[in-house]
């Protein structure tokens, strides 16, 4: 029964890699329940030696029974017997789950249909694994269905699978192989040993084979995790899918939203400022190109909710869905852009678009999400794609925004949500910054002015962390960060003030190059969007711009105070973008767009960014050096401990010598005595003389530290030989080793005597009745180490200090003992092994034969 259980455990371990696909945990309990049922059915078939074909049949029936009880109990007979109605209900639930998978993006909700599909799929994989590993006895082939299950999250998600989940799944498969090997060895037969007293039977010892298999498996898993982490990528892995990285497979039926915030800082600070896309527009005005809209704040960061791409929302077949909250009467101008995405980007399933877009003309199956107007595809890639975007440049008036009605209830419920444990100081800060504002719009303008002018904030691409504590530190203490911190903080404060908000991530308008606008890697940006009924979602810009901030960021004219809107300030952040004639590449410090305005280092990067890169490289090198010196540190600590043991043993005879004063008896003899002194002496005294009465030393006490000192000296000698590459045979006695070393290496007289002393002491400690009083000293060890080191090359001596092989062998030994511990856990039995009938009969026959011979 061990092998069927191992097959079920391996399937469950690999199924854990599915966790990133779901936003809730009900799928896990459904999967666990169906795995327990199928594994129990397979174990019962093996226990009662049924035919091999009975296993998949029994497992399938167990899976159907579980699905009936869990998902169609009301339709089944007596709540668990399947019938036509329950089967129809299960089929209907599966169809609903299939439709939901087409609509939602990962992580999907754990609805009944999706949980049923997941549990059924895992049960099918479990049946295949059991068929290969248990029934056909081809455990290696069982890795194929497990690999198919493992590739599901890898094909759907943009992010790689977390290494703990990979380790669990890999160890599950290794455990299946080990169980198969143990099962095979157990079928080799049994050895029968006949002795005088009794007859015993022993099973084949598979411990060494199993241990070797575990070592190979653990080593393979460790290398699979460690080597990719150590090998650098050929090109950077920037956010939003630009560069070399993970993505959706060509056959994927879902679209994943990567953790864009986590990657944003990496793209801003990367030394390669590569082109991402270029575009032309009819009015020749640069505009932000949004890729992701993050509308949910979980207390740590903003994330995107599930996307819905219905077939009727294909952009090639119809116009874009209407922009939420935008009235046709809102002022604005029509826009027409033609965007060309670079062919050198990695797989990207989202189209960078200006907001709001009313029509997108693109080849392929691209669909629009009705809530966010994000355009994505489950089959096509944006790399090398050229598409046309027709939209509207919304330009609401301050009077319109001041008089905007309250947002609908559904918008408020979704975009005003905040965690209950938000710092009260942040709430008080929002009220203090916007004091005097009469409307929500005026509050938003005051917030933007505080971030960009009066708040004392500075721009820094170094990540400052996430979560409510980081938010409080950013707003009240540090006041330094990059665009993600500014956008998220602005959106949170807006929600505190009752203004619906979300965070968008994409690119700024870029810079002008001849007749096209070029967007590069360093133009990656995050900005907040605030909702005003009638105008919809409007862009605000709290990030400092210019040479000391995001170089190509622009502040919309409608977000400026009315006094500044007429005459823009020359500050870096007050830069309306409504003037088409102003060239973004000009060296205008008010606009801060041209690269000439930025102080560049030798590599063409801003000085602050270049410094941060070298600091990170230095930190990485320092950490690597410290890790490489761990064996040397372990060796030094062990040497210091052994020196202490030797010094303690050498100090005992000298530290305290009891002195006895004899007493006269009646016959003028000397007998007995009393201790009259015990002070430490600089040198041991063997003869004591006094003027009046003889004084003799008390009998010398046994040195209890002698044996540990001899063992420590011998262990240090053996470690020194290992570090210096002088092999020591396991069969060599201490005396034989001392003679061989003295003859093989040119040791001086002092080193030869010290070596003989250490070897003799170790030999007496092992074999003599009394080990004697001679113990090695620290000077003896130093002399031997010095003499042996002089016999090898300088490179060998340096390696013995920096990378001692004795420490590395101890680490390997520790790992072997850990694996041995797993073997002991496997051999634990809750009850004594039952004696099989054949074994008992054989023992009775042998016992009768032995008895008759006696």
Short mmCIF file of N, CA and C in Angstrom, two decimals, residues 588-741:
data_model
loop_
_atom_site.label_atom_id
_atom_site.label_comp_id
_atom_site.label_asym_id
_atom_site.label_seq_id
_atom_site.Cartn_x
_atom_site.Cartn_y
_atom_site.Cartn_z
N UNK A 588 14.34 73.04 -21.98
CA UNK A 588 13.55 73.97 -21.19
C UNK A 588 13.45 73.43 -19.78
N UNK A 589 14.05 74.07 -18.78
CA UNK A 589 14.00 73.52 -17.44
C UNK A 589 12.61 73.46 -16.88
N UNK A 590 11.71 74.30 -17.39
CA UNK A 590 10.34 74.22 -16.90
C UNK A 590 9.68 72.92 -17.32
N UNK A 591 10.02 72.43 -18.51
CA UNK A 591 9.44 71.18 -18.96
C UNK A 591 10.27 69.99 -18.50
N UNK A 592 11.58 70.15 -18.44
CA UNK A 592 12.43 69.10 -17.90
C UNK A 592 12.39 67.83 -18.69
N UNK A 593 12.25 67.89 -20.00
CA UNK A 593 12.08 66.68 -20.79
C UNK A 593 13.37 66.28 -21.47
N UNK A 594 14.12 67.25 -21.99
CA UNK A 594 15.31 66.91 -22.75
C UNK A 594 16.36 66.24 -21.90
N UNK A 595 17.07 65.26 -22.49
CA UNK A 595 18.13 64.59 -21.75
C UNK A 595 19.26 65.52 -21.40
N UNK A 596 19.38 66.65 -22.11
CA UNK A 596 20.46 67.57 -21.82
C UNK A 596 20.30 68.22 -20.45
N UNK A 597 19.07 68.21 -19.93
CA UNK A 597 18.85 68.84 -18.64
C UNK A 597 19.26 67.94 -17.48
N UNK A 598 19.54 66.69 -17.76
CA UNK A 598 19.89 65.74 -16.70
C UNK A 598 21.40 65.60 -16.61
N UNK A 599 21.89 65.59 -15.39
CA UNK A 599 23.33 65.44 -15.18
C UNK A 599 23.70 63.98 -15.41
N UNK A 600 24.52 63.73 -16.43
CA UNK A 600 24.81 62.38 -16.84
C UNK A 600 26.19 61.97 -16.38
N UNK A 601 26.31 60.68 -16.09
CA UNK A 601 27.60 60.12 -15.72
C UNK A 601 28.32 59.58 -16.93
N UNK A 602 29.47 58.89 -16.73
CA UNK A 602 30.26 58.40 -17.86
C UNK A 602 29.52 57.39 -18.72
N UNK A 603 28.58 56.66 -18.14
CA UNK A 603 27.86 55.64 -18.90
C UNK A 603 26.60 56.17 -19.54
N UNK A 604 26.34 57.48 -19.40
CA UNK A 604 25.13 58.04 -19.98
C UNK A 604 23.94 58.00 -19.08
N UNK A 605 24.10 57.54 -17.82
CA UNK A 605 23.02 57.48 -16.86
C UNK A 605 23.06 58.70 -15.96
N UNK A 606 21.93 59.07 -15.37
CA UNK A 606 22.00 60.10 -14.34
C UNK A 606 22.94 59.68 -13.23
N UNK A 607 23.63 60.64 -12.64
CA UNK A 607 24.67 60.33 -11.66
C UNK A 607 24.11 59.56 -10.48
N UNK A 608 22.93 59.97 -9.99
CA UNK A 608 22.37 59.30 -8.82
C UNK A 608 22.05 57.84 -9.13
N UNK A 609 21.49 57.57 -10.34
CA UNK A 609 21.17 56.21 -10.69
C UNK A 609 22.42 55.37 -10.88
N UNK A 610 23.46 55.94 -11.52
CA UNK A 610 24.70 55.20 -11.74
C UNK A 610 25.33 54.81 -10.41
N UNK A 611 25.29 55.72 -9.44
CA UNK A 611 25.86 55.44 -8.13
C UNK A 611 25.11 54.30 -7.46
N UNK A 612 23.78 54.28 -7.59
CA UNK A 612 23.00 53.24 -6.94
C UNK A 612 23.31 51.87 -7.54
N UNK A 613 23.56 51.82 -8.86
CA UNK A 613 23.89 50.55 -9.49
C UNK A 613 25.20 50.00 -8.94
N UNK A 614 26.22 50.86 -8.84
CA UNK A 614 27.50 50.39 -8.32
C UNK A 614 27.41 50.02 -6.86
N UNK A 615 26.59 50.72 -6.10
CA UNK A 615 26.41 50.35 -4.70
C UNK A 615 25.79 48.97 -4.59
N UNK A 616 24.79 48.68 -5.42
CA UNK A 616 24.17 47.37 -5.40
C UNK A 616 25.16 46.28 -5.80
N UNK A 617 26.00 46.56 -6.81
CA UNK A 617 27.00 45.58 -7.21
C UNK A 617 27.99 45.32 -6.07
N UNK A 618 28.40 46.41 -5.39
CA UNK A 618 29.33 46.24 -4.27
C UNK A 618 28.72 45.43 -3.15
N UNK A 619 27.45 45.67 -2.86
CA UNK A 619 26.79 44.90 -1.80
C UNK A 619 26.70 43.43 -2.19
N UNK A 620 26.39 43.17 -3.44
CA UNK A 620 26.32 41.78 -3.87
C UNK A 620 27.67 41.07 -3.78
N UNK A 621 28.74 41.76 -4.18
CA UNK A 621 30.08 41.17 -4.08
C UNK A 621 30.45 40.92 -2.63
N UNK A 622 30.13 41.87 -1.76
CA UNK A 622 30.46 41.71 -0.34
C UNK A 622 29.71 40.53 0.27
N UNK A 623 28.45 40.38 -0.07
CA UNK A 623 27.67 39.24 0.45
C UNK A 623 28.25 37.93 -0.05
N UNK A 624 28.63 37.88 -1.34
CA UNK A 624 29.22 36.65 -1.88
C UNK A 624 30.53 36.30 -1.17
N UNK A 625 31.36 37.31 -0.90
CA UNK A 625 32.62 37.05 -0.19
C UNK A 625 32.36 36.54 1.22
N UNK A 626 31.41 37.14 1.91
CA UNK A 626 31.11 36.68 3.27
C UNK A 626 30.61 35.24 3.27
N UNK A 627 29.77 34.89 2.31
CA UNK A 627 29.28 33.51 2.24
C UNK A 627 30.42 32.54 1.94
N UNK A 628 31.34 32.95 1.08
CA UNK A 628 32.46 32.05 0.74
C UNK A 628 33.41 31.85 1.91
N UNK A 629 33.42 32.78 2.86
CA UNK A 629 34.33 32.67 4.01
C UNK A 629 33.72 31.92 5.19
N UNK A 630 32.50 31.43 5.04
CA UNK A 630 31.88 30.69 6.15
C UNK A 630 32.68 29.44 6.52
N UNK A 631 33.15 28.61 5.56
CA UNK A 631 33.99 27.45 5.96
C UNK A 631 35.25 27.87 6.70
N UNK A 632 35.90 28.94 6.27
CA UNK A 632 37.10 29.40 6.98
C UNK A 632 36.76 29.85 8.39
N UNK A 633 35.62 30.51 8.56
CA UNK A 633 35.20 30.93 9.90
C UNK A 633 34.93 29.72 10.79
N UNK A 634 34.28 28.71 10.25
CA UNK A 634 34.02 27.50 11.02
C UNK A 634 35.34 26.83 11.45
N UNK A 635 36.30 26.80 10.54
CA UNK A 635 37.60 26.17 10.86
C UNK A 635 38.33 26.95 11.93
N UNK A 636 38.28 28.29 11.87
CA UNK A 636 38.96 29.10 12.88
C UNK A 636 38.33 28.93 14.26
N UNK A 637 37.00 28.87 14.31
CA UNK A 637 36.32 28.68 15.59
C UNK A 637 36.68 27.33 16.18
N UNK A 638 36.75 26.29 15.36
CA UNK A 638 37.10 24.96 15.85
C UNK A 638 38.54 24.93 16.37
N UNK A 639 39.46 25.62 15.71
CA UNK A 639 40.85 25.68 16.16
C UNK A 639 40.95 26.40 17.50
N UNK A 640 40.24 27.47 17.67
CA UNK A 640 40.26 28.19 18.95
C UNK A 640 39.70 27.33 20.07
N UNK A 641 38.68 26.57 19.80
CA UNK A 641 38.11 25.70 20.84
C UNK A 641 39.10 24.60 21.23
N UNK A 642 39.78 24.03 20.25
CA UNK A 642 40.75 22.98 20.56
C UNK A 642 41.94 23.55 21.33
N UNK A 643 42.38 24.75 21.01
CA UNK A 643 43.45 25.38 21.78
C UNK A 643 43.04 25.55 23.23
N UNK A 644 41.81 25.91 23.46
CA UNK A 644 41.34 26.08 24.84
C UNK A 644 41.36 24.76 25.59
N UNK A 645 40.96 23.68 24.92
CA UNK A 645 41.00 22.36 25.57
C UNK A 645 42.43 21.98 25.94
N UNK A 646 43.38 22.23 25.02
CA UNK A 646 44.78 21.89 25.31
C UNK A 646 45.34 22.75 26.43
N UNK A 647 45.05 24.02 26.43
CA UNK A 647 45.55 24.90 27.49
C UNK A 647 44.98 24.53 28.86
N UNK A 648 43.74 24.12 28.89
CA UNK A 648 43.13 23.75 30.15
C UNK A 648 43.77 22.48 30.70
N UNK A 649 44.07 21.53 29.84
CA UNK A 649 44.71 20.30 30.30
C UNK A 649 46.13 20.56 30.77
N UNK A 650 46.85 21.46 30.08
CA UNK A 650 48.23 21.75 30.47
C UNK A 650 48.31 22.56 31.76
N UNK A 651 47.25 23.29 32.11
CA UNK A 651 47.30 24.17 33.27
C UNK A 651 46.95 23.47 34.56
N UNK A 652 46.30 22.32 34.52
CA UNK A 652 45.84 21.68 35.76
C UNK A 652 46.97 21.28 36.69
N UNK A 653 48.07 20.61 36.24
CA UNK A 653 49.13 20.22 37.19
C UNK A 653 49.85 21.42 37.78
N UNK A 654 49.91 22.53 37.09
CA UNK A 654 50.69 23.68 37.56
C UNK A 654 49.86 24.64 38.40
N UNK A 655 48.57 24.66 38.19
CA UNK A 655 47.75 25.67 38.84
C UNK A 655 47.60 25.42 40.33
N UNK A 656 47.54 24.16 40.75
CA UNK A 656 47.24 23.89 42.15
C UNK A 656 47.98 22.64 42.60
N UNK A 657 49.01 22.80 43.47
CA UNK A 657 49.78 21.67 43.99
C UNK A 657 49.57 21.59 45.49
N UNK A 658 48.78 20.64 46.01
CA UNK A 658 48.55 20.55 47.46
C UNK A 658 49.84 20.21 48.20
N UNK A 659 50.11 20.85 49.33
CA UNK A 659 51.29 20.64 50.18
C UNK A 659 50.81 20.12 51.54
N UNK A 660 51.48 19.05 52.04
CA UNK A 660 51.07 18.41 53.29
C UNK A 660 52.18 18.53 54.32
N UNK A 661 51.84 18.89 55.53
CA UNK A 661 52.79 18.93 56.66
C UNK A 661 52.64 17.65 57.47
N UNK A 662 53.67 16.78 57.51
CA UNK A 662 53.55 15.51 58.26
C UNK A 662 53.51 15.78 59.76
N UNK A 663 52.95 14.79 60.46
CA UNK A 663 52.90 14.84 61.92
C UNK A 663 53.78 13.74 62.52
N UNK A 664 54.39 14.06 63.67
CA UNK A 664 55.18 13.04 64.39
C UNK A 664 54.25 12.13 65.17
N UNK A 665 54.61 10.85 65.17
CA UNK A 665 53.86 9.92 66.04
C UNK A 665 54.65 9.65 67.30
N UNK A 666 54.21 8.73 68.14
CA UNK A 666 54.87 8.46 69.43
C UNK A 666 56.24 7.83 69.26
N UNK A 667 56.48 7.17 68.14
CA UNK A 667 57.78 6.51 67.91
C UNK A 667 58.71 7.40 67.12
N UNK A 668 58.53 8.70 67.20
CA UNK A 668 59.34 9.67 66.46
C UNK A 668 59.29 9.41 64.94
N UNK A 669 58.22 8.79 64.51
CA UNK A 669 58.04 8.59 63.07
C UNK A 669 57.11 9.67 62.51
N UNK A 670 56.95 9.59 61.25
CA UNK A 670 56.09 10.57 60.56
C UNK A 670 54.88 9.85 59.95
N UNK A 671 53.75 10.36 60.22
CA UNK A 671 52.52 9.75 59.68
C UNK A 671 51.45 10.82 59.49
N UNK A 672 50.53 10.53 58.59
CA UNK A 672 49.42 11.46 58.37
C UNK A 672 49.91 12.80 57.88
N UNK A 673 49.17 13.82 58.24
CA UNK A 673 49.56 15.17 57.86
C UNK A 673 48.34 16.01 57.54
N UNK A 674 48.55 17.27 57.43
CA UNK A 674 47.49 18.19 57.09
C UNK A 674 47.96 19.11 55.96
N UNK A 675 47.04 19.52 55.16
CA UNK A 675 47.35 20.39 54.03
C UNK A 675 47.63 21.79 54.57
N UNK A 676 48.81 22.29 54.25
CA UNK A 676 49.18 23.62 54.75
C UNK A 676 49.31 24.62 53.61
N UNK A 677 49.07 24.22 52.40
CA UNK A 677 49.19 25.18 51.30
C UNK A 677 48.66 24.62 49.99
N UNK A 678 48.24 25.48 49.17
CA UNK A 678 47.75 25.06 47.86
C UNK A 678 47.84 26.18 46.85
N UNK A 679 48.72 27.12 47.09
CA UNK A 679 48.84 28.26 46.19
C UNK A 679 49.47 27.82 44.86
N UNK A 680 49.11 28.46 43.79
CA UNK A 680 49.72 28.12 42.49
C UNK A 680 51.22 28.40 42.50
N UNK A 681 51.96 27.54 41.84
CA UNK A 681 53.41 27.70 41.69
C UNK A 681 53.73 27.93 40.23
N UNK A 682 54.78 28.70 39.99
CA UNK A 682 55.17 28.97 38.61
C UNK A 682 55.68 27.72 37.93
N UNK A 683 56.41 26.85 38.69
CA UNK A 683 56.93 25.61 38.13
C UNK A 683 56.59 24.47 39.08
N UNK A 684 56.31 23.29 38.53
CA UNK A 684 56.02 22.17 39.42
C UNK A 684 57.25 21.81 40.26
N UNK A 685 57.06 21.58 41.58
CA UNK A 685 58.15 21.24 42.50
C UNK A 685 58.01 19.78 42.90
N UNK A 686 59.10 19.05 42.80
CA UNK A 686 59.11 17.64 43.20
C UNK A 686 59.73 17.44 44.57
N UNK A 687 60.51 18.38 45.05
CA UNK A 687 61.17 18.26 46.36
C UNK A 687 60.92 19.54 47.12
N UNK A 688 60.49 19.38 48.35
CA UNK A 688 60.24 20.52 49.21
C UNK A 688 61.16 20.38 50.44
N UNK A 689 61.79 21.42 50.86
CA UNK A 689 62.70 21.36 52.01
C UNK A 689 62.44 22.54 52.92
N UNK A 690 62.37 22.28 54.21
CA UNK A 690 62.21 23.31 55.23
C UNK A 690 63.25 23.09 56.31
N UNK A 691 63.43 24.08 57.13
CA UNK A 691 64.51 24.01 58.12
C UNK A 691 64.17 23.08 59.26
N UNK A 692 62.94 23.11 59.75
CA UNK A 692 62.62 22.38 60.97
C UNK A 692 62.02 21.01 60.67
N UNK A 693 60.99 20.96 59.89
CA UNK A 693 60.28 19.71 59.66
C UNK A 693 60.18 19.45 58.16
N UNK A 694 60.24 18.20 57.76
CA UNK A 694 60.11 17.91 56.33
C UNK A 694 58.68 18.18 55.84
N UNK A 695 58.61 18.72 54.64
CA UNK A 695 57.31 18.99 54.01
C UNK A 695 57.31 18.29 52.65
N UNK A 696 56.31 17.47 52.41
CA UNK A 696 56.26 16.70 51.16
C UNK A 696 54.99 17.08 50.40
N UNK A 697 55.06 16.88 49.08
CA UNK A 697 53.89 17.16 48.24
C UNK A 697 52.88 16.03 48.35
N UNK A 698 51.62 16.39 48.25
CA UNK A 698 50.56 15.38 48.30
C UNK A 698 50.61 14.53 47.03
N UNK A 699 50.02 13.35 47.05
CA UNK A 699 50.02 12.50 45.85
C UNK A 699 49.38 13.24 44.67
N UNK A 700 50.00 13.10 43.51
CA UNK A 700 49.55 13.81 42.33
C UNK A 700 48.20 13.27 41.88
N UNK A 701 47.24 14.19 41.68
CA UNK A 701 45.92 13.79 41.26
C UNK A 701 45.88 13.57 39.75
N UNK A 702 44.92 12.74 39.33
CA UNK A 702 44.78 12.43 37.91
C UNK A 702 44.23 13.65 37.16
N UNK A 703 44.79 13.95 36.01
CA UNK A 703 44.36 15.07 35.18
C UNK A 703 43.15 14.63 34.34
N UNK A 704 41.96 15.07 34.70
CA UNK A 704 40.75 14.67 33.98
C UNK A 704 40.64 15.33 32.61
N UNK A 705 41.47 16.31 32.34
CA UNK A 705 41.43 17.00 31.04
C UNK A 705 42.42 16.41 30.04
N UNK A 706 43.15 15.38 30.42
CA UNK A 706 44.17 14.84 29.53
C UNK A 706 43.55 14.17 28.31
N UNK A 707 42.54 13.31 28.55
CA UNK A 707 41.93 12.59 27.43
C UNK A 707 41.29 13.54 26.41
N UNK A 708 40.48 14.53 26.82
CA UNK A 708 39.96 15.48 25.81
C UNK A 708 41.05 16.23 25.07
N UNK A 709 42.18 16.53 25.77
CA UNK A 709 43.26 17.23 25.10
C UNK A 709 43.90 16.37 24.01
N UNK A 710 44.10 15.09 24.30
CA UNK A 710 44.67 14.19 23.31
C UNK A 710 43.72 14.05 22.11
N UNK A 711 42.43 13.90 22.38
CA UNK A 711 41.47 13.79 21.29
C UNK A 711 41.43 15.07 20.45
N UNK A 712 41.49 16.22 21.12
CA UNK A 712 41.48 17.48 20.38
C UNK A 712 42.72 17.62 19.51
N UNK A 713 43.89 17.24 20.04
CA UNK A 713 45.12 17.34 19.26
C UNK A 713 45.09 16.40 18.07
N UNK A 714 44.59 15.19 18.27
CA UNK A 714 44.53 14.23 17.16
C UNK A 714 43.54 14.70 16.09
N UNK A 715 42.37 15.21 16.52
CA UNK A 715 41.39 15.71 15.56
C UNK A 715 41.94 16.89 14.76
N UNK A 716 42.68 17.78 15.42
CA UNK A 716 43.28 18.91 14.72
C UNK A 716 44.32 18.44 13.71
N UNK A 717 45.10 17.43 14.06
CA UNK A 717 46.08 16.89 13.13
C UNK A 717 45.39 16.30 11.91
N UNK A 718 44.29 15.55 12.12
CA UNK A 718 43.57 14.95 10.99
C UNK A 718 42.95 16.02 10.10
N UNK A 719 42.39 17.08 10.69
CA UNK A 719 41.81 18.15 9.89
C UNK A 719 42.89 18.88 9.10
N UNK A 720 44.06 19.06 9.71
CA UNK A 720 45.15 19.71 8.99
C UNK A 720 45.58 18.90 7.78
N UNK A 721 45.65 17.59 7.93
CA UNK A 721 46.01 16.73 6.80
C UNK A 721 44.97 16.84 5.68
N UNK A 722 43.68 16.88 6.04
CA UNK A 722 42.62 17.01 5.03
C UNK A 722 42.74 18.35 4.32
N UNK A 723 42.95 19.42 5.07
CA UNK A 723 43.02 20.74 4.45
C UNK A 723 44.23 20.88 3.53
N UNK A 724 45.34 20.24 3.88
CA UNK A 724 46.57 20.34 3.09
C UNK A 724 46.64 19.31 1.98
N UNK A 725 45.60 18.48 1.84
CA UNK A 725 45.59 17.50 0.78
C UNK A 725 46.51 16.33 1.01
N UNK A 726 46.75 15.96 2.27
CA UNK A 726 47.58 14.80 2.61
C UNK A 726 46.67 13.67 3.06
N UNK A 727 46.34 12.74 2.19
CA UNK A 727 45.34 11.73 2.53
C UNK A 727 45.78 10.86 3.70
N UNK A 728 44.80 10.47 4.49
CA UNK A 728 45.03 9.59 5.64
C UNK A 728 44.15 8.37 5.46
N UNK A 729 44.77 7.19 5.41
CA UNK A 729 44.02 5.96 5.24
C UNK A 729 43.24 5.66 6.52
N UNK A 730 42.03 5.16 6.35
CA UNK A 730 41.20 4.86 7.53
C UNK A 730 41.77 3.72 8.35
N UNK A 731 42.59 2.86 7.76
CA UNK A 731 43.15 1.72 8.49
C UNK A 731 44.46 2.04 9.20
N UNK A 732 45.01 3.23 9.00
CA UNK A 732 46.28 3.58 9.61
C UNK A 732 46.13 3.81 11.11
N UNK A 733 47.03 3.23 11.88
CA UNK A 733 47.09 3.51 13.31
C UNK A 733 47.80 4.84 13.53
N UNK A 734 47.64 5.45 14.68
CA UNK A 734 48.33 6.71 14.92
C UNK A 734 49.85 6.61 14.75
N UNK A 735 50.44 5.51 15.24
CA UNK A 735 51.89 5.38 15.11
C UNK A 735 52.30 5.23 13.66
N UNK A 736 51.53 4.43 12.88
CA UNK A 736 51.86 4.25 11.47
C UNK A 736 51.72 5.56 10.70
N UNK A 737 50.71 6.33 11.03
CA UNK A 737 50.54 7.62 10.37
C UNK A 737 51.70 8.55 10.70
N UNK A 738 52.13 8.58 11.98
CA UNK A 738 53.25 9.44 12.36
C UNK A 738 54.52 9.05 11.64
N UNK A 739 54.77 7.76 11.52
CA UNK A 739 55.99 7.32 10.83
C UNK A 739 55.93 7.67 9.35
N UNK A 740 54.76 7.48 8.73
CA UNK A 740 54.66 7.77 7.30
C UNK A 740 54.84 9.26 7.02
N UNK A 741 54.24 10.12 7.84
CA UNK A 741 54.38 11.55 7.64
C UNK A 741 55.82 12.01 7.86
#
